[in-house]
Short mmCIF file of C-alpha atoms and ligand atoms in Angstrom, two decimals:
data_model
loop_
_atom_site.label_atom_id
_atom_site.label_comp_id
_atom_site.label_asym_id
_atom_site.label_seq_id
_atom_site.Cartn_x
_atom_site.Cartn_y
_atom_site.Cartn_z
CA UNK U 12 0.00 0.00 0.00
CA UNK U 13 1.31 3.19 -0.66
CA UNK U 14 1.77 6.16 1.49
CA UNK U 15 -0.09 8.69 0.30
CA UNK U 16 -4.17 8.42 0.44
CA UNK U 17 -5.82 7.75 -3.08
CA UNK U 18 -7.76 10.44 -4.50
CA UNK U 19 -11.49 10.48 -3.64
CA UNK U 20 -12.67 11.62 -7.01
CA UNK U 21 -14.31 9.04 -9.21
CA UNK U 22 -11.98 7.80 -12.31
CA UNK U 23 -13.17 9.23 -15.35
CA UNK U 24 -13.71 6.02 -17.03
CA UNK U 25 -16.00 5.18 -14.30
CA UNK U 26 -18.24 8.09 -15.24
CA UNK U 27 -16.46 10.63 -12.78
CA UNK U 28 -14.82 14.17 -13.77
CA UNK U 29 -11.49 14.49 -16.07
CA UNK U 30 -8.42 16.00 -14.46
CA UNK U 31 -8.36 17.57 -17.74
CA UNK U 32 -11.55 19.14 -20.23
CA UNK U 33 -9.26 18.58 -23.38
CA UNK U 34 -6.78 16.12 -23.90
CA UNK U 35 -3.44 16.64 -23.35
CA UNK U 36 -0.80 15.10 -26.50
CA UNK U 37 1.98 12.94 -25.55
CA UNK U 38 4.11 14.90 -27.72
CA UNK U 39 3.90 18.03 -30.00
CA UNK U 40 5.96 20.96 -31.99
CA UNK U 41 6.58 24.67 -30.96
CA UNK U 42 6.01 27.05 -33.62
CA UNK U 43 7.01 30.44 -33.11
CA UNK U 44 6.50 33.37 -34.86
CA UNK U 45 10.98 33.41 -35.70
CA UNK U 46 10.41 30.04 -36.77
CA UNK U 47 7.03 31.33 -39.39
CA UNK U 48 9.51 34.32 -40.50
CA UNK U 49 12.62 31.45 -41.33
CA UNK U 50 10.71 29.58 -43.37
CA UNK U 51 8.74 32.29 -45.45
CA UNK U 52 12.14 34.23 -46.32
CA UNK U 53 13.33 30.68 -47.80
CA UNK U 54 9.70 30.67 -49.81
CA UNK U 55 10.78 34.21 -50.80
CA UNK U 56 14.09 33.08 -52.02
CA UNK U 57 15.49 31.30 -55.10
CA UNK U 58 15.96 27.96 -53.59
CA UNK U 59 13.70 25.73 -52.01
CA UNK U 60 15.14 22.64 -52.06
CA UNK U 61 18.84 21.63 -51.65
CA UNK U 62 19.97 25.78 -51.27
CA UNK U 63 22.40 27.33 -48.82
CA UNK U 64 19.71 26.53 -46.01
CA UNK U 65 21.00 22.95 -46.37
CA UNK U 66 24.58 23.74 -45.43
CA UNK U 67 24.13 26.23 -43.29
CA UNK U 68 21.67 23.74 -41.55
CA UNK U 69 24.06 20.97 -41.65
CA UNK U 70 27.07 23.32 -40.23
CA UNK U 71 24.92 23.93 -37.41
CA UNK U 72 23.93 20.83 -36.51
CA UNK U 73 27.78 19.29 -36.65
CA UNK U 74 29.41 22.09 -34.85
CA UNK U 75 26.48 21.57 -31.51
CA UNK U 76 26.73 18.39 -31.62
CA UNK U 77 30.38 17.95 -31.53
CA UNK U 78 30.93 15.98 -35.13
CA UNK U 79 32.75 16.42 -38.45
CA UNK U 80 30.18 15.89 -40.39
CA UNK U 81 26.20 15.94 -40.96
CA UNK U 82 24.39 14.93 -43.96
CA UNK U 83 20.47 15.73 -43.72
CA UNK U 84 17.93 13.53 -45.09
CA UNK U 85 14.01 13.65 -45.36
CA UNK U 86 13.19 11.51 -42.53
CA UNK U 87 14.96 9.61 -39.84
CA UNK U 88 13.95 6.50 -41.87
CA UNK U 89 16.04 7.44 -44.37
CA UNK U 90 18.90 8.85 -42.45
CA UNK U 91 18.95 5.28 -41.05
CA UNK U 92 18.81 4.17 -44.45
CA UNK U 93 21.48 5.95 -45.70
CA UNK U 94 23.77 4.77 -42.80
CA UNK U 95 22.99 1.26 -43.45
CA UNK U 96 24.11 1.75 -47.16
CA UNK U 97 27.16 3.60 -46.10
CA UNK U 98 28.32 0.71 -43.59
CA UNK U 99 27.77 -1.74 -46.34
CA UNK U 100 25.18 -3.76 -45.45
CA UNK U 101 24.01 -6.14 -48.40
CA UNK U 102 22.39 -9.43 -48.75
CA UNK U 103 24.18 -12.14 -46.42
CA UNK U 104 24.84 -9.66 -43.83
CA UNK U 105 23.62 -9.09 -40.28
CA UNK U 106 23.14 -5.89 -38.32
CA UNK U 107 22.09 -6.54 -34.90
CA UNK U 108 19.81 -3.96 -33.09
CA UNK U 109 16.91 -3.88 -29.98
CA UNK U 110 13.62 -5.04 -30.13
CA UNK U 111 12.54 -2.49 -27.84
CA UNK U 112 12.36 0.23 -30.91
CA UNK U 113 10.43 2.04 -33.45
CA UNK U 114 10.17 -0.55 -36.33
CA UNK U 115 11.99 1.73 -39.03
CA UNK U 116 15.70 0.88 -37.06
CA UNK U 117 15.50 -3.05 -37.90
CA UNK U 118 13.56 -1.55 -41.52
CA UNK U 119 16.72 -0.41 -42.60
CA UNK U 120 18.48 -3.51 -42.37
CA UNK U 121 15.61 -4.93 -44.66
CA UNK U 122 16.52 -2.31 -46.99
CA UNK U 123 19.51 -3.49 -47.86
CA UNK U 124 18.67 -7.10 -47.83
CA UNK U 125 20.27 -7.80 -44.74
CA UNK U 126 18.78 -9.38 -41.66
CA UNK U 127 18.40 -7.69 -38.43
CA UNK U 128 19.47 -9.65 -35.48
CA UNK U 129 17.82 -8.31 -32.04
CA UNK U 130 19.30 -9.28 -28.91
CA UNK U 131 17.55 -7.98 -25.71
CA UNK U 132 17.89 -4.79 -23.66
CA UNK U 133 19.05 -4.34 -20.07
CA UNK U 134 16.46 -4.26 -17.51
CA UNK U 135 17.21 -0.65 -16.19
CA UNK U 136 17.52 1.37 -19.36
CA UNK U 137 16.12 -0.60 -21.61
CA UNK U 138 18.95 -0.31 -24.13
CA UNK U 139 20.43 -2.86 -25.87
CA UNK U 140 22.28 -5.12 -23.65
CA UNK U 141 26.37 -5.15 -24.38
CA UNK U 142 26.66 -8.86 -23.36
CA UNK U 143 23.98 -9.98 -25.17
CA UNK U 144 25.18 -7.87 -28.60
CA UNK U 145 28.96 -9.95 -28.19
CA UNK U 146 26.87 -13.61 -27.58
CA UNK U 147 24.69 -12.78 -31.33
CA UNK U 148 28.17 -12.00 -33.79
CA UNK U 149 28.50 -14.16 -36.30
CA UNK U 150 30.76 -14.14 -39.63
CA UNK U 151 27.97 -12.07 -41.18
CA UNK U 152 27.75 -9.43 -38.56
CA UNK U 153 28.62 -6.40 -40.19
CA UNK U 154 26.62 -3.49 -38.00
CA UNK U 155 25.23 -2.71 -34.63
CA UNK U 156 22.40 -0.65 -34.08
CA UNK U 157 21.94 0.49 -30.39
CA UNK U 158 18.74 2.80 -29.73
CA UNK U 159 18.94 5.38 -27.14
CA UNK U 160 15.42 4.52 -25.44
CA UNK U 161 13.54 7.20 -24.40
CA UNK U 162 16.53 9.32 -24.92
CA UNK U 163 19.47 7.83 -22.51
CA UNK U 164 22.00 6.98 -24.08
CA UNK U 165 23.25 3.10 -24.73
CA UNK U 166 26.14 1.94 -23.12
CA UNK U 167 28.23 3.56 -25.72
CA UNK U 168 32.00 2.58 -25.02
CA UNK U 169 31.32 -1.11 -23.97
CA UNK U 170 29.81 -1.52 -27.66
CA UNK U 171 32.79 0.75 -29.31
CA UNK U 172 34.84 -1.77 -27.44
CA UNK U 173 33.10 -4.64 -28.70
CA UNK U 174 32.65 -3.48 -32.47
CA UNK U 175 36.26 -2.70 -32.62
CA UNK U 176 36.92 -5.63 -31.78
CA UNK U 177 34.91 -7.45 -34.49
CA UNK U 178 35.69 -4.85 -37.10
CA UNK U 179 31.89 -3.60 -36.91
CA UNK U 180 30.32 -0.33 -37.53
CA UNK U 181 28.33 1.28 -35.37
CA UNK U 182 25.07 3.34 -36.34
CA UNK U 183 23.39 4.47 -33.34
CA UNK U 184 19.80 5.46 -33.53
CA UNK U 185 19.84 8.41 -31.30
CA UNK U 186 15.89 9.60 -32.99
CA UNK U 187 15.42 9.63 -29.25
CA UNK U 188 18.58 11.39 -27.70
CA UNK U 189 19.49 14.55 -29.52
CA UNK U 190 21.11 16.89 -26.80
CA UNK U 191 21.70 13.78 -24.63
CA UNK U 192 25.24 13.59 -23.51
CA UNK U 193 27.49 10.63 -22.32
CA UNK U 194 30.61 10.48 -20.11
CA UNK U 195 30.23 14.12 -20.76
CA UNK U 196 30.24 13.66 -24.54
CA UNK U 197 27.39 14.66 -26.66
CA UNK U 198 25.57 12.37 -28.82
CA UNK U 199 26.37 12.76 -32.04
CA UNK U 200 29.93 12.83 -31.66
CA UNK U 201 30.49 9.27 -30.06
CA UNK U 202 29.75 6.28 -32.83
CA UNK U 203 30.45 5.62 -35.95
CA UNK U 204 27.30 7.04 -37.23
CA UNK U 205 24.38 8.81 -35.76
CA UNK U 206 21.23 9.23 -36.50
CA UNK U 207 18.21 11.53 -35.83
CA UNK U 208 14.99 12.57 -36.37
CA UNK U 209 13.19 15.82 -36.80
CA UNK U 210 9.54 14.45 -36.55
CA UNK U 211 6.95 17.32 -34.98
CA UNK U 212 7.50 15.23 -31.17
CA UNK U 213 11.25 15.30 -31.73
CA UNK U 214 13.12 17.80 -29.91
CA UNK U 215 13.72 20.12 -33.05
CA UNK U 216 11.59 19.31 -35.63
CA UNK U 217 11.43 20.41 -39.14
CA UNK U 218 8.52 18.12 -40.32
CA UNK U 219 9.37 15.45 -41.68
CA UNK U 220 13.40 15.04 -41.47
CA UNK U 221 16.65 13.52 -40.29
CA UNK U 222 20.61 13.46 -39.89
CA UNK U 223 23.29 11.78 -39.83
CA UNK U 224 26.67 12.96 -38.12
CA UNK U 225 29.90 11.03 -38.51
CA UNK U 226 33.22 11.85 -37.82
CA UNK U 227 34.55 9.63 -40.82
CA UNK U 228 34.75 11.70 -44.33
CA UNK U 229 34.62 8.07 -46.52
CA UNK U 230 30.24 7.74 -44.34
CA UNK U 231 30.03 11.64 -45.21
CA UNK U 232 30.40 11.49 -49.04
CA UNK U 233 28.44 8.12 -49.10
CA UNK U 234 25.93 9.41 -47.10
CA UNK U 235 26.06 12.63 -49.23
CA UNK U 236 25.72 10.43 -52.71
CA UNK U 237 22.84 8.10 -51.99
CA UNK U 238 20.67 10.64 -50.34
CA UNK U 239 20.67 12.86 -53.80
CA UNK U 240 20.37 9.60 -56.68
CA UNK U 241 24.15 8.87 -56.17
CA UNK U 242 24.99 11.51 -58.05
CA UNK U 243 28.25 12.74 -57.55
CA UNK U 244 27.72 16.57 -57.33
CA UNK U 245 24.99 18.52 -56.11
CA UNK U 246 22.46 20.91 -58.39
CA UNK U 247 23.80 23.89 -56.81
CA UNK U 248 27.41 23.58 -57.41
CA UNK U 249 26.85 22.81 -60.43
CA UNK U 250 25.20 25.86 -61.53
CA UNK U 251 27.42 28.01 -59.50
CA UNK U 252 30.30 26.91 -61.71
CA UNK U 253 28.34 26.91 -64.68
CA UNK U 254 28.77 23.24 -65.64
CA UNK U 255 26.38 21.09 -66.64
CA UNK U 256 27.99 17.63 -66.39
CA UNK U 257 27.72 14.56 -63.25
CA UNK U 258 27.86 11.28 -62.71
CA UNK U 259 25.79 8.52 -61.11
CA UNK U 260 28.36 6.39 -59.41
CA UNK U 261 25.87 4.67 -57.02
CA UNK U 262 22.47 3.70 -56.60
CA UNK U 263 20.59 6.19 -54.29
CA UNK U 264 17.63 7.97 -53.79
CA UNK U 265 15.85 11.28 -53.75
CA UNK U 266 16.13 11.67 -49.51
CA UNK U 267 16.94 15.25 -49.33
CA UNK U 268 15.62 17.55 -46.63
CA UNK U 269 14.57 20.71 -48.57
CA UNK U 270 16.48 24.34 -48.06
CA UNK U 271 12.09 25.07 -46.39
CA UNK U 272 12.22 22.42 -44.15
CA UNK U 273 16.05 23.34 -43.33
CA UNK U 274 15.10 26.96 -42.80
CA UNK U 275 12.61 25.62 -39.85
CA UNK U 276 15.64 23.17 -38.61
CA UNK U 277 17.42 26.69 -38.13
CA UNK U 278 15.33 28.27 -35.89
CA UNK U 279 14.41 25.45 -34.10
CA UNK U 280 18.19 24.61 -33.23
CA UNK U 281 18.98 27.82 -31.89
CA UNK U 282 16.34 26.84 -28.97
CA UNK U 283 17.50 23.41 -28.58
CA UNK U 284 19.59 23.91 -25.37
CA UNK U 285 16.71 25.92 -23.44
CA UNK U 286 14.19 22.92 -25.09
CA UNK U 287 16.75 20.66 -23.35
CA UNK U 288 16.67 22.51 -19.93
CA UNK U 289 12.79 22.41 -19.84
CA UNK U 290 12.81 18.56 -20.68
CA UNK U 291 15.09 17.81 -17.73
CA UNK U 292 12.90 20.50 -15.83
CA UNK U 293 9.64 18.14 -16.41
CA UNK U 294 11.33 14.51 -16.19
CA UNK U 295 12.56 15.71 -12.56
CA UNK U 296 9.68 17.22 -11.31
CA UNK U 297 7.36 13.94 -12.48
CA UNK U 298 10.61 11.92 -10.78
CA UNK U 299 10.40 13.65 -7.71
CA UNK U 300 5.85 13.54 -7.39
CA UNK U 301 5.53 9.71 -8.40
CA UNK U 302 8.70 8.12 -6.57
CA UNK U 303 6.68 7.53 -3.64
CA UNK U 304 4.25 5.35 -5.66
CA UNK U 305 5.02 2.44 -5.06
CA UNK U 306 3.13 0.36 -8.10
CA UNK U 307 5.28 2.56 -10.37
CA UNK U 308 8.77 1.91 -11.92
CA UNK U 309 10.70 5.12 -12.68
CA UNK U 310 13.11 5.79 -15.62
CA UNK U 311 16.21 4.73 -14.34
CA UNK U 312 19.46 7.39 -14.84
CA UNK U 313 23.25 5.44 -15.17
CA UNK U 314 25.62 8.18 -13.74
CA UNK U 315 27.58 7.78 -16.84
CA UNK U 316 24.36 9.80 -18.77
CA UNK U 317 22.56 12.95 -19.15
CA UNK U 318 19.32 11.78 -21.02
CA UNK U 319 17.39 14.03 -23.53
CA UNK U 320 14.06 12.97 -22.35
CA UNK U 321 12.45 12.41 -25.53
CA UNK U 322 9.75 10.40 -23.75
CA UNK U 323 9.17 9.30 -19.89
CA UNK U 324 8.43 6.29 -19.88
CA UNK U 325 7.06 4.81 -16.17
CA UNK U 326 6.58 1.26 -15.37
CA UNK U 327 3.78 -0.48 -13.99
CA UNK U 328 4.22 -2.91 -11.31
CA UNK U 329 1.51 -5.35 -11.62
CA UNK U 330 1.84 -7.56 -8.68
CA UNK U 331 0.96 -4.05 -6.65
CA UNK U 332 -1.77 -3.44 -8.94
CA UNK U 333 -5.31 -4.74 -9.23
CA UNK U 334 -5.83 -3.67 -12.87
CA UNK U 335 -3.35 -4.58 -16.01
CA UNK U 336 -1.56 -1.72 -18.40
CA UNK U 337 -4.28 -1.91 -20.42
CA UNK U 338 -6.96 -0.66 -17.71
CA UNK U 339 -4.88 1.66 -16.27
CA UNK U 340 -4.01 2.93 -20.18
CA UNK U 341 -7.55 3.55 -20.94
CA UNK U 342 -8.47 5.06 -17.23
CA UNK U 343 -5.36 7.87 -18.14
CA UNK U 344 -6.59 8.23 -21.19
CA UNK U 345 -10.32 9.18 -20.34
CA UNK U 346 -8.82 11.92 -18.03
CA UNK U 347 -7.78 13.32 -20.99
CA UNK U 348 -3.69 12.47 -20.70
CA UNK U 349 -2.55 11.33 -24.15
CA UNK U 350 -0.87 8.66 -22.77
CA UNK U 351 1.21 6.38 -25.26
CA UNK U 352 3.54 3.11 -25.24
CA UNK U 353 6.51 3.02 -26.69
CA UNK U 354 7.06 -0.09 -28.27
CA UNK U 355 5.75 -2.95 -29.28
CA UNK U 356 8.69 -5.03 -29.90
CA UNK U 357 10.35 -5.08 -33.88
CA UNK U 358 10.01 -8.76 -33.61
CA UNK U 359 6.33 -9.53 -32.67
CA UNK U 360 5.17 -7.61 -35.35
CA UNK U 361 3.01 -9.43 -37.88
CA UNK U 362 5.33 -8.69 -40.71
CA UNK U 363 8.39 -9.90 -38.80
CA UNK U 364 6.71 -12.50 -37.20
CA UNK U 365 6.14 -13.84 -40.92
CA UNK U 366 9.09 -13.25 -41.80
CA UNK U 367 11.78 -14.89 -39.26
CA UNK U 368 8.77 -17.25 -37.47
CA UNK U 369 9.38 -15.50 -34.41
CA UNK U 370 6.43 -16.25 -31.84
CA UNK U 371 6.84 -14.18 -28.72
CA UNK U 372 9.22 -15.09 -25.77
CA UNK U 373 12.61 -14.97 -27.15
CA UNK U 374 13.05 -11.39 -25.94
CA UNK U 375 11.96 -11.72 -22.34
CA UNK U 376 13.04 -8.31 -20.94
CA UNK U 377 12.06 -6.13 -23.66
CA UNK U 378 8.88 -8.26 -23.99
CA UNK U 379 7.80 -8.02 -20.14
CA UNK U 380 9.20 -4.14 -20.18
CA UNK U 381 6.46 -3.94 -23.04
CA UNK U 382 3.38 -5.26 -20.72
CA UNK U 383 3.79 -2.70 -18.04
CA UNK U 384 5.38 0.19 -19.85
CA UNK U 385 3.21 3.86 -20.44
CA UNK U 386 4.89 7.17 -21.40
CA UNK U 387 3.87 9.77 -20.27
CA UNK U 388 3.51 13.29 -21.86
CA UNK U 389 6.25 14.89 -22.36
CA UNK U 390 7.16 17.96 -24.88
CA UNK U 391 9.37 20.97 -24.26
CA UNK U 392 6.20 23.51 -24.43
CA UNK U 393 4.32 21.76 -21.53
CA UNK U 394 2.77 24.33 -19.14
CA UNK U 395 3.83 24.08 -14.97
CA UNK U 396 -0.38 23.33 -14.61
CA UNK U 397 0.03 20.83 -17.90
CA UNK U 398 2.54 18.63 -15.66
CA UNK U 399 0.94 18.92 -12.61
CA UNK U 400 -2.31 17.77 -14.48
CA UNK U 401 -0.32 14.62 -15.63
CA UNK U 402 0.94 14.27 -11.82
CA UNK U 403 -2.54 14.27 -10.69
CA UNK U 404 -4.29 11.62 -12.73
CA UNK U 405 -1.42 9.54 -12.45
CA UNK U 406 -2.14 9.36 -8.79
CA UNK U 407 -5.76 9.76 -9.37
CA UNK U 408 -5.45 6.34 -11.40
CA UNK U 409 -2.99 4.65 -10.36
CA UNK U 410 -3.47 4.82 -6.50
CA UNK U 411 -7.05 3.82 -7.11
CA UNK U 412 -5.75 0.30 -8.63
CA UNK U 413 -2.96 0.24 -5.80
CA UNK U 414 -3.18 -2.94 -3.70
C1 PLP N 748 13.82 5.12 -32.42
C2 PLP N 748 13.35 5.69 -33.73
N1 PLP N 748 14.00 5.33 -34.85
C3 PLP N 748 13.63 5.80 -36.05
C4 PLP N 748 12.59 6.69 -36.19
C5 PLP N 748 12.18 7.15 -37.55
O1 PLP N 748 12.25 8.55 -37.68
P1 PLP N 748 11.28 9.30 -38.71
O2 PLP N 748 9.91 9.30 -38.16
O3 PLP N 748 11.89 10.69 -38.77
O4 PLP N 748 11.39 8.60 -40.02
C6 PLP N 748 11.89 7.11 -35.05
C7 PLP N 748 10.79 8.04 -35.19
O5 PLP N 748 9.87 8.21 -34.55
C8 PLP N 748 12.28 6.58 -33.78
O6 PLP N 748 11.63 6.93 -32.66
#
């Protein structure tokens, strides 16, 4: 039983009164008025696709993150796309990656007719787990994908250590983790290859669009190729030197991020750090109000990382709980808090399921993590009265199912 009295108030899904009148998202842009005036100077201009936005963007980007390099691409998808083509995944090959993740991460190893390999995540972080990653090479291991869940970062050096090693490449999914730092280093700068995501519930977002930073030039120009056709030189250049001539010297595709979208990716990255700040601001303050529930499992923080709090994800703990995830799901969600769950594993999907004949069960941590897990709402706009609203059906609900 836990401490603090439950709430009188009847649940809303029992006919009583919201904490809420209108429903609060789990995630959602900022649009400002700077970030309007960016984007209609670009419509104003003489390019709207791959322009001086683009590199400007791209300089940006690199020089806060802490990397060489960063190639944008229209969506994360394809940034992870592009980075599985640039470590040279083909047909024969295996990348291994976490089941705990959005599907398009193991996707991209489909792309390039490879197989993703999943090996389970570690019971506090939920990121892939290191010993597990070493038990699954084979001779056709080429790749490892680790996913920054939630926005904390993997345990980085142990799989630098390990891919070295093996002569792997890393490409870490960081669509979660942009502004996260660890052992003081921002991601971004760390692994081979990084990638993010500028979806509207990202922390910047410019639409629809993605990145990838790398330290290595040889991952730059691929990258660079195959997200404009594999052609060798860009539009641009080529009219600024008055040349008409280039080459197709692989086979890519049209993934560019447009000088418009870029524009938006501009202004949004000059607020990035303050975003940050009020992300930590929220994940503490809903740290601090539900640790003394005791049905509910907190994100856990290593010491070794400064999460980016893309989501906050709690944990239900059912054997102090009279009602499953999906009760307590549905009683947040008729308060009107736009609850979500993040994920259901890559490898129970139909399609994969299908595909490799898995059947449940051989992912036991990221599988049980999946059964209790809820995130909460959590955007860098949030109001102080939006979190406590959050706070208080969480209680409201949960303490009512509390045995
Ligand atoms: C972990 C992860 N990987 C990949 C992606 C794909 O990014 P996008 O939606 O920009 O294609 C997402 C997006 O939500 C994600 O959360």
């Amino acid at each position: 039983m836990s401490a603090i009295a439950p709430i009188k108030a009847d649940l809303a899904v029992h006919g009583g009164t919201p904490v809420r009148s209108t429903l609060l998202p789990y995630g959602r842009q900022e649009i400002l008025e700077e970030d309007i005036k960016g984007v209609v100077d670009t419509l104003r201009s003489d390019w709207l696709t791959t322009g001086p936005k683009v590199d400007e963007f791209e300089e940006a980007f690199a020089a806060w993150v802490g990397s060489r390099h960063a190639i944008s691409f229209s969506s994360g998808t394809a940034a992870l796309h592009g980075a599985a083509f640039a470590a040279g995944l083909g047909p024969g090959h295996e990348a291994i990656t976490s089941p705990l993740t959005f599907a398009a991460t193991a996707n991209c190893v489909l792309y390039q007719g490879a197989n993703p390999v999943f090996a389970d995540v570690c019971e506090d972080t939920l990121n892939i787990n290191p010993e597990h990653v070493a038990d699954r090479i084979t001779s056709r291991t080429k790749a490892i994908l680790p996913v920054d869940y939630a926005g904390h970062p993997a345990d980085l050096d142990l799989l630098l250590e390990i891919a070295e090693r093996h002569g792997l490449t890393i490409i870490e999914d960081a669509c979660h983790a942009l502004g996260a730092e660890y052992r003081s280093r921002r991601v971004g700068s760390i692994s081979h290859m990084t990638v993010f995501s500028f979806h509207p519930v990202k922390h910047l977002t410019t639409g629809e669009g993605g990145m990838v930073t790398t330290n290595n030039p040889a991952f730059a120009d691929t990258l660079r190729k195959f997200r404009n056709h594999g052609i060798s030189s860009e539009a641009r250049s080529r009219q600024r030197e008055g040349q008409w001539h280039y080459e197709m010297v692989l086979l890519g595709f049209n993934y560019r991020l447009p000088d418009i979208a870029c524009s938006l990716g501009l202004q949004q990255l000059k607020r990035l750090e303050a975003n940050l700040a009020r992300r930590r601001e929220i994940a503490a303050r809903y740290s601090s109000a539900l640790r003394e529930i005791p049905a509910i499992i907190l994100p856990v923080i290593l010491p070794e990382a400064s999460p980016a709090w893309h989501l906050y994800p709690i944990r239900l703990d059912s054997a102090k709980l009279s009602a499953g995830r999906e009760e307590i799901f549905r009683a947040l969600r008729a308060e009107n808090i736009g609850v979500n769950v993040h994920y259901i594993p890559v490898h129970v999907h139909p399609y994969y399921k299908q595909r490799f004949g898995y059947h449940g069960g051989e992912f036991p941590i990221a599988e049980a993590a999946y059964e209790s897990l809820i995130s909460l709402p959590m955007f860098h706009s949030m109001s102080n009265k939006d979190v406590e609203d959050v706070i208080e059906a969480v209680r409201k609900v949960v303490l009512h199912y509390e045995q």
